[in-house]
Amino acid sequence: MITKAHSVSDIITHNHFLEMVLDRFGIKASEKFQTLEVLSKSKSLELDFLVEILNLFDSEEPFKKDNLIQYSVPVILDYLKRTHKYYLGKRLFEMEHTIQKISQEHTNDLFLSSILNNFFTDYKTELWEHIELEENFLFPH
């Protein structure tokens, strides 16, 4: 279980996938010796929420809304906005770049390239629509 005393290095060593979660909060792997407690203060993050999110992503248990109900709406909205920014500003580009590399490496397999490109186009469209819906209709309320 991740606690406020864990360093970035501890967390990433435990579960490399959590580096992407930390990145959403503006916490970089280069801050490896800093604890969550120190980083949450310097970055004005809600420490308990940060720890909760990391533990949710680290868990194999199904998500339970009760885990987050204790946090204020502004804290949750901040996380959702950070997540939107992360996906639109970084992850989509990385996914698209990976698909382009796969397509370039398999130029003789037009079927694979077509499937990957169609899947990614659909995924990107659905993600944009989802984010637009949340930001234009859910967040203002």
Tab-separated table of C-alpha atoms in Angstrom:
chain	number	residue	atom	x	y	z
A	1	MET	CA	0.000	0.000	0.000
A	2	ILE	CA	1.321	3.409	-0.971
A	3	THR	CA	1.613	6.005	1.782
A	4	LYS	CA	2.527	9.680	2.013
A	5	ALA	CA	6.024	8.679	3.153
A	6	HIS	CA	6.842	6.853	-0.093
A	7	SER	CA	9.211	8.523	-2.521
A	8	VAL	CA	8.607	8.797	-6.244
A	9	SER	CA	11.340	6.221	-6.755
A	10	ASP	CA	9.673	3.789	-4.334
A	11	ILE	CA	6.369	4.131	-6.163
A	12	ILE	CA	7.762	3.739	-9.678
A	13	THR	CA	9.926	0.793	-8.615
A	14	HIS	CA	6.867	-0.843	-7.069
A	15	ASN	CA	4.675	-0.250	-10.137
A	16	HIS	CA	6.116	1.459	-13.210
A	17	PHE	CA	2.601	2.186	-14.504
A	18	LEU	CA	2.102	4.635	-11.636
A	19	GLU	CA	4.607	6.996	-13.256
A	20	MET	CA	1.793	7.985	-15.641
A	21	VAL	CA	-0.522	8.680	-12.709
A	22	LEU	CA	2.131	10.800	-11.004
A	23	ASP	CA	2.684	12.662	-14.269
A	24	ARG	CA	-0.963	13.786	-14.238
A	25	PHE	CA	-0.256	15.555	-10.973
A	26	GLY	CA	2.863	17.204	-12.386
A	27	ILE	CA	5.147	14.855	-10.470
A	28	LYS	CA	8.106	13.747	-12.569
A	29	ALA	CA	10.332	10.699	-12.216
A	30	SER	CA	13.274	13.099	-11.832
A	31	GLU	CA	11.862	14.009	-8.403
A	32	LYS	CA	12.625	10.454	-7.343
A	33	PHE	CA	13.934	11.184	-3.861
A	34	GLN	CA	10.992	13.379	-2.849
A	35	THR	CA	8.181	11.899	-0.794
A	36	LEU	CA	4.539	12.343	-1.681
A	37	GLU	CA	4.129	14.453	1.430
A	38	VAL	CA	6.838	16.921	0.379
A	39	LEU	CA	5.691	17.039	-3.240
A	40	SER	CA	2.047	17.563	-2.348
A	41	LYS	CA	3.003	20.657	-0.334
A	42	SER	CA	5.280	22.099	-3.005
A	43	LYS	CA	2.711	21.474	-5.758
A	44	SER	CA	-0.394	22.395	-3.714
A	45	LEU	CA	-1.911	18.928	-4.061
A	46	GLU	CA	-4.382	17.257	-1.725
A	47	LEU	CA	-2.094	14.624	-0.198
A	48	ASP	CA	-4.747	12.135	0.904
A	49	PHE	CA	-6.413	12.281	-2.512
A	50	LEU	CA	-3.083	11.739	-4.303
A	51	VAL	CA	-2.358	8.687	-2.142
A	52	GLU	CA	-5.906	7.383	-2.688
A	53	ILE	CA	-5.640	7.692	-6.484
A	54	LEU	CA	-2.259	5.966	-6.555
A	55	ASN	CA	-3.615	3.119	-4.446
A	56	LEU	CA	-6.701	2.822	-6.668
A	57	PHE	CA	-4.520	2.467	-9.757
A	58	ASP	CA	-2.225	0.051	-7.948
A	59	SER	CA	-5.053	-2.165	-6.763
A	60	GLU	CA	-6.496	-5.150	-8.552
A	61	GLU	CA	-9.780	-4.599	-6.722
A	62	PRO	CA	-12.673	-3.066	-8.662
A	63	PHE	CA	-13.126	0.687	-8.313
A	64	LYS	CA	-15.554	1.701	-5.575
A	65	LYS	CA	-16.991	5.206	-5.581
A	66	ASP	CA	-16.950	5.151	-1.771
A	67	ASN	CA	-13.167	5.560	-1.958
A	68	LEU	CA	-13.551	9.060	-3.405
A	69	ILE	CA	-16.801	10.300	-1.880
A	70	GLN	CA	-14.937	11.861	1.033
A	71	TYR	CA	-13.130	14.351	-1.231
A	72	SER	CA	-14.473	17.741	-2.206
A	73	VAL	CA	-15.786	18.483	-5.670
A	74	PRO	CA	-12.958	20.979	-6.395
A	75	VAL	CA	-10.329	18.314	-5.591
A	76	ILE	CA	-11.977	15.782	-7.908
A	77	LEU	CA	-12.512	18.378	-10.649
A	78	ASP	CA	-8.864	19.378	-10.422
A	79	TYR	CA	-7.858	15.752	-10.922
A	80	LEU	CA	-10.210	15.321	-13.883
A	81	LYS	CA	-8.931	18.520	-15.510
A	82	ARG	CA	-5.344	17.399	-14.975
A	83	THR	CA	-6.205	14.019	-16.498
A	84	HIS	CA	-7.812	15.670	-19.538
A	85	LYS	CA	-4.766	17.883	-20.017
A	86	TYR	CA	-2.492	14.866	-19.654
A	87	TYR	CA	-4.329	12.815	-22.284
A	88	LEU	CA	-4.816	15.645	-24.758
A	89	GLY	CA	-1.357	17.111	-24.293
A	90	LYS	CA	0.742	13.976	-23.981
A	91	ARG	CA	-0.788	10.504	-24.117
A	92	LEU	CA	-2.705	10.864	-27.392
A	93	PHE	CA	0.458	12.064	-29.111
A	94	GLU	CA	2.446	9.146	-27.669
A	95	MET	CA	-0.202	6.629	-28.753
A	96	GLU	CA	-0.377	8.085	-32.248
A	97	HIS	CA	3.420	8.058	-32.525
A	98	THR	CA	3.516	4.394	-31.454
A	99	ILE	CA	0.897	3.442	-34.037
A	100	GLN	CA	2.853	5.284	-36.728
A	101	LYS	CA	6.019	3.392	-35.760
A	102	ILE	CA	4.195	0.053	-35.886
A	103	SER	CA	2.744	0.935	-39.286
A	104	GLN	CA	6.194	1.913	-40.582
A	105	GLU	CA	7.706	-1.331	-39.312
A	106	HIS	CA	4.948	-3.368	-40.987
A	107	THR	CA	4.570	-1.551	-44.290
A	108	ASN	CA	3.727	-4.832	-46.022
A	109	ASP	CA	0.750	-5.439	-43.702
A	110	LEU	CA	-1.830	-2.885	-44.823
A	111	PHE	CA	-4.562	-4.717	-42.901
A	112	LEU	CA	-2.751	-4.209	-39.575
A	113	SER	CA	-2.081	-0.538	-40.344
A	114	SER	CA	-5.681	0.010	-41.319
A	115	ILE	CA	-7.061	-1.653	-38.191
A	116	LEU	CA	-4.705	0.277	-35.904
A	117	ASN	CA	-5.415	3.604	-37.584
A	118	ASN	CA	-9.178	3.057	-37.546
A	119	PHE	CA	-9.123	1.969	-33.917
A	120	PHE	CA	-7.043	4.964	-32.884
A	121	THR	CA	-9.191	7.404	-34.863
A	122	ASP	CA	-12.330	6.055	-33.184
A	123	TYR	CA	-10.655	6.099	-29.763
A	124	LYS	CA	-9.434	9.676	-30.220
A	125	THR	CA	-12.867	10.852	-31.386
A	126	GLU	CA	-14.621	9.191	-28.443
A	127	LEU	CA	-12.095	10.587	-25.988
A	128	TRP	CA	-12.466	14.125	-27.368
A	129	GLU	CA	-16.262	13.838	-27.187
A	130	HIS	CA	-16.073	12.521	-23.621
A	131	ILE	CA	-13.763	15.326	-22.489
A	132	GLU	CA	-15.802	17.969	-24.282
A	133	LEU	CA	-18.997	16.699	-22.646
A	134	GLU	CA	-17.440	16.751	-19.171
A	135	GLU	CA	-15.798	20.142	-19.543
A	136	ASN	CA	-18.753	21.893	-21.199
A	137	PHE	CA	-21.674	20.327	-19.379
A	138	LEU	CA	-20.543	18.586	-16.195
A	139	PHE	CA	-17.778	20.827	-14.853
A	140	PRO	CA	-19.740	24.107	-14.945
A	141	HIS	CA	-22.310	22.602	-12.557
